[in-house]
PDB file of C-alpha atoms and ligand atoms in Angstrom:
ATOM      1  CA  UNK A   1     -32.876  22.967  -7.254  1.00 94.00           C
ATOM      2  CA  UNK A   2     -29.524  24.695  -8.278  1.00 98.00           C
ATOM      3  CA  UNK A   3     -30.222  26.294 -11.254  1.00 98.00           C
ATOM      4  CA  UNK A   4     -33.842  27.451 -13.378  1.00 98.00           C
ATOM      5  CA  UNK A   5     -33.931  29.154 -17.042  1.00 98.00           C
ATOM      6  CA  UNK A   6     -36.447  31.453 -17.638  1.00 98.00           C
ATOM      7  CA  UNK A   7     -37.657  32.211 -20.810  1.00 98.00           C
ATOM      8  CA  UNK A   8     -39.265  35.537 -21.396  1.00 97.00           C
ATOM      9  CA  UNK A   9     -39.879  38.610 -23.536  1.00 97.00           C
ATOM     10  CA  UNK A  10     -37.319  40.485 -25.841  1.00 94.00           C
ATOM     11  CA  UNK A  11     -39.360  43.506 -25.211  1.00 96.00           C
ATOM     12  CA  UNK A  12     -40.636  44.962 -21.713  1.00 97.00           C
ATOM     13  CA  UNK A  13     -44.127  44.594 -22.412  1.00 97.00           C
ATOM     14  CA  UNK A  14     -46.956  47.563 -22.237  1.00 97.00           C
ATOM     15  CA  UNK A  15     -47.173  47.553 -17.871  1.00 97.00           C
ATOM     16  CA  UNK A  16     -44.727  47.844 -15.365  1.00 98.00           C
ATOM     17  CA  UNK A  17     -46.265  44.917 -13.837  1.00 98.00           C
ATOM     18  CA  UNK A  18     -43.990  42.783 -16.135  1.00 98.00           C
ATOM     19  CA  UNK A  19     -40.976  44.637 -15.437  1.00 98.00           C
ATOM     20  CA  UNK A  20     -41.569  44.237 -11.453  1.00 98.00           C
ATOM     21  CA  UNK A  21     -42.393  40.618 -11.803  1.00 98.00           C
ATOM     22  CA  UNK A  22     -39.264  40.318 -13.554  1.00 98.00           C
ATOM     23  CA  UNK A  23     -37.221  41.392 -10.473  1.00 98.00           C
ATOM     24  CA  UNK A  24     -39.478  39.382  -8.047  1.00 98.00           C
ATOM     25  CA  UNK A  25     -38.390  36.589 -10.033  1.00 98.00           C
ATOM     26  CA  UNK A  26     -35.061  37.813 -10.049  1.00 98.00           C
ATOM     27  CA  UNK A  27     -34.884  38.396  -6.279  1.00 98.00           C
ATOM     28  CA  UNK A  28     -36.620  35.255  -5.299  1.00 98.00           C
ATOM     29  CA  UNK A  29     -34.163  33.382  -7.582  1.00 98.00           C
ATOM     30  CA  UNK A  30     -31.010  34.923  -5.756  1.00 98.00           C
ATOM     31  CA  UNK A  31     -32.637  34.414  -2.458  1.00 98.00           C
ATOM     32  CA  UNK A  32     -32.673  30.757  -2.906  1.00 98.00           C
ATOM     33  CA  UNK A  33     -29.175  30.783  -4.672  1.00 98.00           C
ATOM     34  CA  UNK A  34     -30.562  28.862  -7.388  1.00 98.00           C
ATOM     35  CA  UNK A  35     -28.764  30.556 -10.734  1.00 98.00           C
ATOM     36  CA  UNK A  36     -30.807  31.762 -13.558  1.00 98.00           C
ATOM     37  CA  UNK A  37     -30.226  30.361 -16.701  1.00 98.00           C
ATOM     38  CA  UNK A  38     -31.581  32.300 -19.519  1.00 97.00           C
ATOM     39  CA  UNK A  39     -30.828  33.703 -23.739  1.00 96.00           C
ATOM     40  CA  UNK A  40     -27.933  36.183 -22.459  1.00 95.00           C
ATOM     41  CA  UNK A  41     -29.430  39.086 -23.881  1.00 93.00           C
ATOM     42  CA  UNK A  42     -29.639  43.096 -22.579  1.00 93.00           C
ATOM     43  CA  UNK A  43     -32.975  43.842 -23.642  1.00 94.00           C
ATOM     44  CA  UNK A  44     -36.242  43.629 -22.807  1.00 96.00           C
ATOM     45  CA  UNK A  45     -37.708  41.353 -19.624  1.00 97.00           C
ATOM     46  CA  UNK A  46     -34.543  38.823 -20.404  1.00 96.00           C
ATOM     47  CA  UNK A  47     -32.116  41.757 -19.119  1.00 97.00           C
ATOM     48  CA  UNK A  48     -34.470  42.983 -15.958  1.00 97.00           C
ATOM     49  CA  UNK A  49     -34.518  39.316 -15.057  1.00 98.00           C
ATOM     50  CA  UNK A  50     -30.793  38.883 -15.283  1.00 98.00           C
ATOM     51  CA  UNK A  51     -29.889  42.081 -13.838  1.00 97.00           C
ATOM     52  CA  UNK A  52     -32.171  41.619 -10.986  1.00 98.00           C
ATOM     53  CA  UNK A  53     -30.411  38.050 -10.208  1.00 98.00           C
ATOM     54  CA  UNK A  54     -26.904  40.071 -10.466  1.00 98.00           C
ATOM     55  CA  UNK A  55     -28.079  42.979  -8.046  1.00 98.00           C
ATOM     56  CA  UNK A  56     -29.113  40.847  -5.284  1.00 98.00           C
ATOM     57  CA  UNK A  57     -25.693  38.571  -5.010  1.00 98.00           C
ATOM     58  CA  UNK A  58     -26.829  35.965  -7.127  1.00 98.00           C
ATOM     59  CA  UNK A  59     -25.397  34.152 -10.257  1.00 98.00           C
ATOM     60  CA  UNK A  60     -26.789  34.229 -14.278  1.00 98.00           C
ATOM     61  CA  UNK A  61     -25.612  32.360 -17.114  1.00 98.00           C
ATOM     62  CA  UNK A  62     -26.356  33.205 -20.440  1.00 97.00           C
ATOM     63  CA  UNK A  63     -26.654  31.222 -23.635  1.00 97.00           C
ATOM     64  CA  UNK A  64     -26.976  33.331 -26.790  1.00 94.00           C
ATOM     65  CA  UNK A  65     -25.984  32.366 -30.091  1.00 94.00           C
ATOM     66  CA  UNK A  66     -23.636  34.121 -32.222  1.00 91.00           C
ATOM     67  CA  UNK A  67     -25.542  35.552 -34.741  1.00 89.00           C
ATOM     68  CA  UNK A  68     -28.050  37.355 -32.643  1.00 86.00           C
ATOM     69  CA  UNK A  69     -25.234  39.260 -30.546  1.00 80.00           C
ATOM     70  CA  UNK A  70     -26.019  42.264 -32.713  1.00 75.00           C
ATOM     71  CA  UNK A  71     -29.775  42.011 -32.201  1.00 77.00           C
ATOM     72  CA  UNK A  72     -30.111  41.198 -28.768  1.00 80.00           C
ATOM     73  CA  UNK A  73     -26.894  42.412 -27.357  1.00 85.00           C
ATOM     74  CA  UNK A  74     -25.179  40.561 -25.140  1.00 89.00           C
ATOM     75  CA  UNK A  75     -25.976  41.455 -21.221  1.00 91.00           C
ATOM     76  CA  UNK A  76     -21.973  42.919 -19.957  1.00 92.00           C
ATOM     77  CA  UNK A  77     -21.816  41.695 -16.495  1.00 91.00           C
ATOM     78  CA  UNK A  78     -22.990  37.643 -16.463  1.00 96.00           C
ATOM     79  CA  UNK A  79     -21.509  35.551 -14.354  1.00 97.00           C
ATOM     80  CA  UNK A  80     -21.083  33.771 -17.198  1.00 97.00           C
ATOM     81  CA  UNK A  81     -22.027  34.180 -21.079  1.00 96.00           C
ATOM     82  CA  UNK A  82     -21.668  30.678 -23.257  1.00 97.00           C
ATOM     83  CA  UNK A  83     -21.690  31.862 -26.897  1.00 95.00           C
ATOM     84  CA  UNK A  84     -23.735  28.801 -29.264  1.00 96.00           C
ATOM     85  CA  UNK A  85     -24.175  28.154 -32.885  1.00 95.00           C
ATOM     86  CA  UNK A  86     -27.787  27.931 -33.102  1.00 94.00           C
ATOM     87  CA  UNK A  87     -31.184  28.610 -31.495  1.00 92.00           C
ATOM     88  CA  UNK A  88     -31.307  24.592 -31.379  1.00 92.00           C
ATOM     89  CA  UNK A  89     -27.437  24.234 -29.839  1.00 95.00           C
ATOM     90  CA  UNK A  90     -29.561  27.689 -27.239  1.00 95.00           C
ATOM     91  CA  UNK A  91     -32.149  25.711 -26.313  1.00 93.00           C
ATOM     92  CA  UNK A  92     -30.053  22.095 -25.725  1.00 94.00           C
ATOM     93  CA  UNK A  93     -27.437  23.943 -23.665  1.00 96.00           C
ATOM     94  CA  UNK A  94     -30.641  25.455 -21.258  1.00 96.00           C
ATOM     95  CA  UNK A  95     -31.414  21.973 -20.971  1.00 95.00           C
ATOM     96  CA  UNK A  96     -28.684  20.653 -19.922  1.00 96.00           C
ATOM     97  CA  UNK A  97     -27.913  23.763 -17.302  1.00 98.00           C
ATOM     98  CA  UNK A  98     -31.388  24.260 -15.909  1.00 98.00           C
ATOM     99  CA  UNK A  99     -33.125  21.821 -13.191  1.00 98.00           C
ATOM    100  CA  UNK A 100     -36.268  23.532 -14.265  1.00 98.00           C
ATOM    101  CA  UNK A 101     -37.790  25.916 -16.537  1.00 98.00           C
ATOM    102  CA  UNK A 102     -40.071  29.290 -16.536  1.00 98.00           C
ATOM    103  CA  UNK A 103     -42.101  31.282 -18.767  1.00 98.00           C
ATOM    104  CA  UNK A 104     -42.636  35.028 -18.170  1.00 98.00           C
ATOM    105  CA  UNK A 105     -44.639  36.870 -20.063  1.00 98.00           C
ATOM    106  CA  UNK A 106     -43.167  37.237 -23.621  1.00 98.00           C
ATOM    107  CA  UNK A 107     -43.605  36.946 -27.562  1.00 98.00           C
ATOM    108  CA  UNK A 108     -43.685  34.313 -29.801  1.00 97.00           C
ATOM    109  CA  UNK A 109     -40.210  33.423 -28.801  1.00 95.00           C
ATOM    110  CA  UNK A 110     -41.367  32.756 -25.051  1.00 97.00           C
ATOM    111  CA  UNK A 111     -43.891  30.455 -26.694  1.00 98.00           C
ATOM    112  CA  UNK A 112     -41.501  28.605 -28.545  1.00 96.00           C
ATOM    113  CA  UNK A 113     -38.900  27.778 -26.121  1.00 96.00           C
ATOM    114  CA  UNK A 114     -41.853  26.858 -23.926  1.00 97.00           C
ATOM    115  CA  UNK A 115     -43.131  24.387 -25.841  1.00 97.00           C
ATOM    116  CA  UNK A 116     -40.803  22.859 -26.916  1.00 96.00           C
ATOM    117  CA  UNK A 117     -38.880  22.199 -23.258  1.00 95.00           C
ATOM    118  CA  UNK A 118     -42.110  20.927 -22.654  1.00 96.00           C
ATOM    119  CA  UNK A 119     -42.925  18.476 -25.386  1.00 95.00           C
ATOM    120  CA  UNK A 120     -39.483  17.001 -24.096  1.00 94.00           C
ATOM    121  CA  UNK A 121     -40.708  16.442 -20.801  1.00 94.00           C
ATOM    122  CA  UNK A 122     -43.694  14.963 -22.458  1.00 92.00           C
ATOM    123  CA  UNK A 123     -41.244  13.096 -24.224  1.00 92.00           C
ATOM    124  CA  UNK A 124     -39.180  11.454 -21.331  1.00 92.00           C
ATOM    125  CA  UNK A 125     -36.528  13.385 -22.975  1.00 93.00           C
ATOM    126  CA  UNK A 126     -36.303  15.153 -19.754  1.00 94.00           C
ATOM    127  CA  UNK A 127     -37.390  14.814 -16.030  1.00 95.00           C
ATOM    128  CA  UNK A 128     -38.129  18.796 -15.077  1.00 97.00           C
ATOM    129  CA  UNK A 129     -40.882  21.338 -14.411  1.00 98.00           C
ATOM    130  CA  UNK A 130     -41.871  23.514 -16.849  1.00 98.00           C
ATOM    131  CA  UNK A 131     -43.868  26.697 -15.378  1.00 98.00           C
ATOM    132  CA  UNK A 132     -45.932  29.426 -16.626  1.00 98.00           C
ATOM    133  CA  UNK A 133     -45.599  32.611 -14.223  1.00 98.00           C
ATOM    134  CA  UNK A 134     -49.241  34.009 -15.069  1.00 98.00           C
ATOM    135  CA  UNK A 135     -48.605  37.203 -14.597  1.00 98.00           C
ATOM    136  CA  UNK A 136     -51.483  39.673 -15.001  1.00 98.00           C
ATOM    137  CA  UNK A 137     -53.598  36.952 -16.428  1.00 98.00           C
ATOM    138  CA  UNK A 138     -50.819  36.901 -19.741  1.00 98.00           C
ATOM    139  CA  UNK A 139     -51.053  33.589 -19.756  1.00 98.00           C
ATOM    140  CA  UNK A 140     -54.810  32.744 -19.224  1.00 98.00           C
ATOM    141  CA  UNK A 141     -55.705  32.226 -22.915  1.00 98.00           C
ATOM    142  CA  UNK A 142     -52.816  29.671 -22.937  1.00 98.00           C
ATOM    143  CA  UNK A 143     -53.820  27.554 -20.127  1.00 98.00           C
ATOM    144  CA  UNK A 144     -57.778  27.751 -21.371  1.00 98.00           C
ATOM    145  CA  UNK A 145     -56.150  26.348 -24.842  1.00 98.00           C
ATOM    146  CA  UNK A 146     -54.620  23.453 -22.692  1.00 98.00           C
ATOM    147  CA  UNK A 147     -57.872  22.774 -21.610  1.00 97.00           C
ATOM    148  CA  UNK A 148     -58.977  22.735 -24.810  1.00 98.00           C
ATOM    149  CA  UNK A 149     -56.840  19.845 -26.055  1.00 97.00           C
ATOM    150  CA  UNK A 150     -57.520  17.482 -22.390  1.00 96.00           C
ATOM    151  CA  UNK A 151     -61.046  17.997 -23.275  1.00 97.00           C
ATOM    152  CA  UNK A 152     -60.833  16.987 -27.066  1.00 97.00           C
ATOM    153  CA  UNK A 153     -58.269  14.470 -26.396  1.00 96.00           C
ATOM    154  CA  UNK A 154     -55.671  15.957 -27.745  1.00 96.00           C
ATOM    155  CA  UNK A 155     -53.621  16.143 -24.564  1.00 95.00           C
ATOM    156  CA  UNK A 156     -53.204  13.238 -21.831  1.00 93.00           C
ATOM    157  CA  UNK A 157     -55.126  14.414 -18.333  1.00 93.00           C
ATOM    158  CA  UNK A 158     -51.315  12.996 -17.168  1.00 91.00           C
ATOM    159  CA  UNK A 159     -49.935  15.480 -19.390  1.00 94.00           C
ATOM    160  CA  UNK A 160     -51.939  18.344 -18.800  1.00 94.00           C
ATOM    161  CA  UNK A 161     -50.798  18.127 -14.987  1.00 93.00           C
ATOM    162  CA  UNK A 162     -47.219  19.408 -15.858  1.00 96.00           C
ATOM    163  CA  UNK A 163     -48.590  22.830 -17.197  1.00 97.00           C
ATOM    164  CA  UNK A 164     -47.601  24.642 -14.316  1.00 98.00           C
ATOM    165  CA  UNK A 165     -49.133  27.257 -13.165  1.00 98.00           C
ATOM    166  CA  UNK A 166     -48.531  30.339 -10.664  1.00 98.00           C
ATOM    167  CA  UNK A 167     -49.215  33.975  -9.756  1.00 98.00           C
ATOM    168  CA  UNK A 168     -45.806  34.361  -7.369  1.00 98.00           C
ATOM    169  CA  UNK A 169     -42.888  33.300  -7.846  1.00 98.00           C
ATOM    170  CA  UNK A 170     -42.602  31.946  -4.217  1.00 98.00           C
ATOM    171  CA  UNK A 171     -45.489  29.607  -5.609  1.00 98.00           C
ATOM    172  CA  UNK A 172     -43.536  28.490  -8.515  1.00 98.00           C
ATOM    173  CA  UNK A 173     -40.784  27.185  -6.350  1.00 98.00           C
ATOM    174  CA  UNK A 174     -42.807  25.913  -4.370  1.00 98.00           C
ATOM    175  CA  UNK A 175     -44.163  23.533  -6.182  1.00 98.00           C
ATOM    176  CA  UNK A 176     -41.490  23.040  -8.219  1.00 98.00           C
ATOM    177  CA  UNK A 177     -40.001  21.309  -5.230  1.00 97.00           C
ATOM    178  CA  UNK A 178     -42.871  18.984  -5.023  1.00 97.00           C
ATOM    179  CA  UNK A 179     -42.654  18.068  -8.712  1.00 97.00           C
ATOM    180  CA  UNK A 180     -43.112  14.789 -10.101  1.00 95.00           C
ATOM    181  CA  UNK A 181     -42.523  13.985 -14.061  1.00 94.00           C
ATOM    182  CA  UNK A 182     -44.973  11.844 -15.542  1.00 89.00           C
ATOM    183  CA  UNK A 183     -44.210   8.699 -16.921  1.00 85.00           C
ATOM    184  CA  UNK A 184     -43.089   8.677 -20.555  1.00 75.00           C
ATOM    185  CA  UNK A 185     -45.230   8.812 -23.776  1.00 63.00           C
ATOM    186  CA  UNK A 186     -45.793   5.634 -25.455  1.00 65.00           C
ATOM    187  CA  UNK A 187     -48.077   6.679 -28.640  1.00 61.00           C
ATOM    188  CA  UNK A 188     -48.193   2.848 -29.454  1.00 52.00           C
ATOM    189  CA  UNK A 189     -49.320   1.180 -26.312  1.00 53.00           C
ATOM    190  CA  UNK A 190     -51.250   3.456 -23.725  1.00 53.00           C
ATOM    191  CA  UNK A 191     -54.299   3.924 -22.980  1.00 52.00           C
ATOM    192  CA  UNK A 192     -56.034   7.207 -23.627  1.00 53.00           C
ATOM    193  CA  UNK A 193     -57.159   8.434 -19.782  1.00 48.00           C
TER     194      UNK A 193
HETATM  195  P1  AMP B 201     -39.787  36.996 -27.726  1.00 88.67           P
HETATM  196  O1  AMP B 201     -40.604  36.325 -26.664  1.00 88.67           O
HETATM  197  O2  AMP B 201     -40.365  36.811 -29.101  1.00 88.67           O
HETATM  198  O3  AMP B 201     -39.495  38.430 -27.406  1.00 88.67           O
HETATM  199  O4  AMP B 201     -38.380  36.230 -27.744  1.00 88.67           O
HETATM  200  C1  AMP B 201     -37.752  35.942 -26.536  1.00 88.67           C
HETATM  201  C2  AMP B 201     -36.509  35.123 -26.751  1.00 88.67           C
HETATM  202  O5  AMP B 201     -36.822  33.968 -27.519  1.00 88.67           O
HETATM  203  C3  AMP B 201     -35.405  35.853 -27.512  1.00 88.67           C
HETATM  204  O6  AMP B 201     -34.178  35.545 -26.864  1.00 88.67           O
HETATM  205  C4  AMP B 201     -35.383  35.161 -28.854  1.00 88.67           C
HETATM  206  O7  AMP B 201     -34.086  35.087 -29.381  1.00 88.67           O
HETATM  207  C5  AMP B 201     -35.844  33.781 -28.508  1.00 88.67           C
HETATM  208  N1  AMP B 201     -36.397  33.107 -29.683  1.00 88.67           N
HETATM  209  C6  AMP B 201     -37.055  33.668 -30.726  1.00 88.67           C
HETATM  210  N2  AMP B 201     -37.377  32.727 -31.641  1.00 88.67           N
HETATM  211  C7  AMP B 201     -36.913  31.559 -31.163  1.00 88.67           C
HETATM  212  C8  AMP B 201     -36.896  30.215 -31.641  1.00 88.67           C
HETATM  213  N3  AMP B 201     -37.442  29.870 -32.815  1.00 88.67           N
HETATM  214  N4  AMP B 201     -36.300  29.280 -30.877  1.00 88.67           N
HETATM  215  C9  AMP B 201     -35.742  29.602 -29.705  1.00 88.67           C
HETATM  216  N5  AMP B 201     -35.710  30.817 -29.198  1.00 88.67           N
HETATM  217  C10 AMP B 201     -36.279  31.788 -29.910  1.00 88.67           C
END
């Protein structure tokens, strides 16, 4: 795996354990010399990721779009900053960098860009893991809604395998490296399992 966006939080959250989990990520990302891919931004858990990448020798791009340079100011010191249109033209150009994808802790924006890299691997639209670092249990309501939808049958069992989950980043790679995509959703001609 050469590269992995992270989505996460314009803000720092209300612990330090999000911050430090941030530069775990960060370090254990370097370590591996797989580059972070990720919104470009200065603030919040988006620039403590990125700068934590930067500080231990390894290499960040960022993909922000023009119109929020003002808002989320643009991190100084990327190895490389791609400047987009659009949150859509964002989010396609992640895509296209990143052989896989993970959520830290973040806001409604995480949640978004989560969701909807995942409903394009659910999609065929793309072949790679999508992970949610569960940080201080952030993410635990999340993964009891997915749950929620295998056990209403609102959500493939085949699906629900490629929410990711980990506590360490160490275990996110890991199995990232084991990952397997599904095969692709036919709403016409498979069976419900
Ligand atoms: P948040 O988690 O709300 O702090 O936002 C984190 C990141 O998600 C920021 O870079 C936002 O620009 C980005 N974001 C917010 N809304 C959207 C959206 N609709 N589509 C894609 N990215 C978004």
């Amino acid at each position: 795996m050469k590269s992995i966006a992270v989505f996460c939080g314009s803000s720092e959250g209300s612990s330090s354990i999000y911050k430090e989990s941030a530069i775990q990520l960060g370090q254990e990302l370097a370590r591996n010399q797989i580059t972070l891919i990720y919104g470009g931004a200065n603030v919040g858990l988006m620039g403590i990721v990125a700068d934590a990448v930067l500080n231990h020798g390894g290499s960040v791009i960022g993909v922000l779009p023009q119109f929020l340079q003002n808002r989320e100011i643009a991190h100084p010191s990327l190895t490389e900053l791609i400047m987009v249109e659009s949150m859509h033209e964002r989010k396609a150009k992640m895509v296209e960098l990143a052989d896989g994808f993970i959520a830290l802790p973040g806001g409604p924006g995480t949640l978004e860009e989560y969701f909807e890299i995942f409903t394009w691997g659910q999609l065929g639209l793309h072949q790679k893991p999508c992970g949610l670092l569960n940080i201080n249990h952030y993410f635990d309501p999340l993964i009891s809604m997915f749950d929620t939808m295998e056990r209403n049958q609102f959500m493939q069992t085949k699906y629900r395998a490629m929410v990711i989950t980990d506590e360490t980043p160490e275990g996110m790679l890991k199995q990232f490296s084991v990952y397997e995509a599904p095969s692709v959703k036919s709403y016409l001609t498979e069976e419900r399992t």
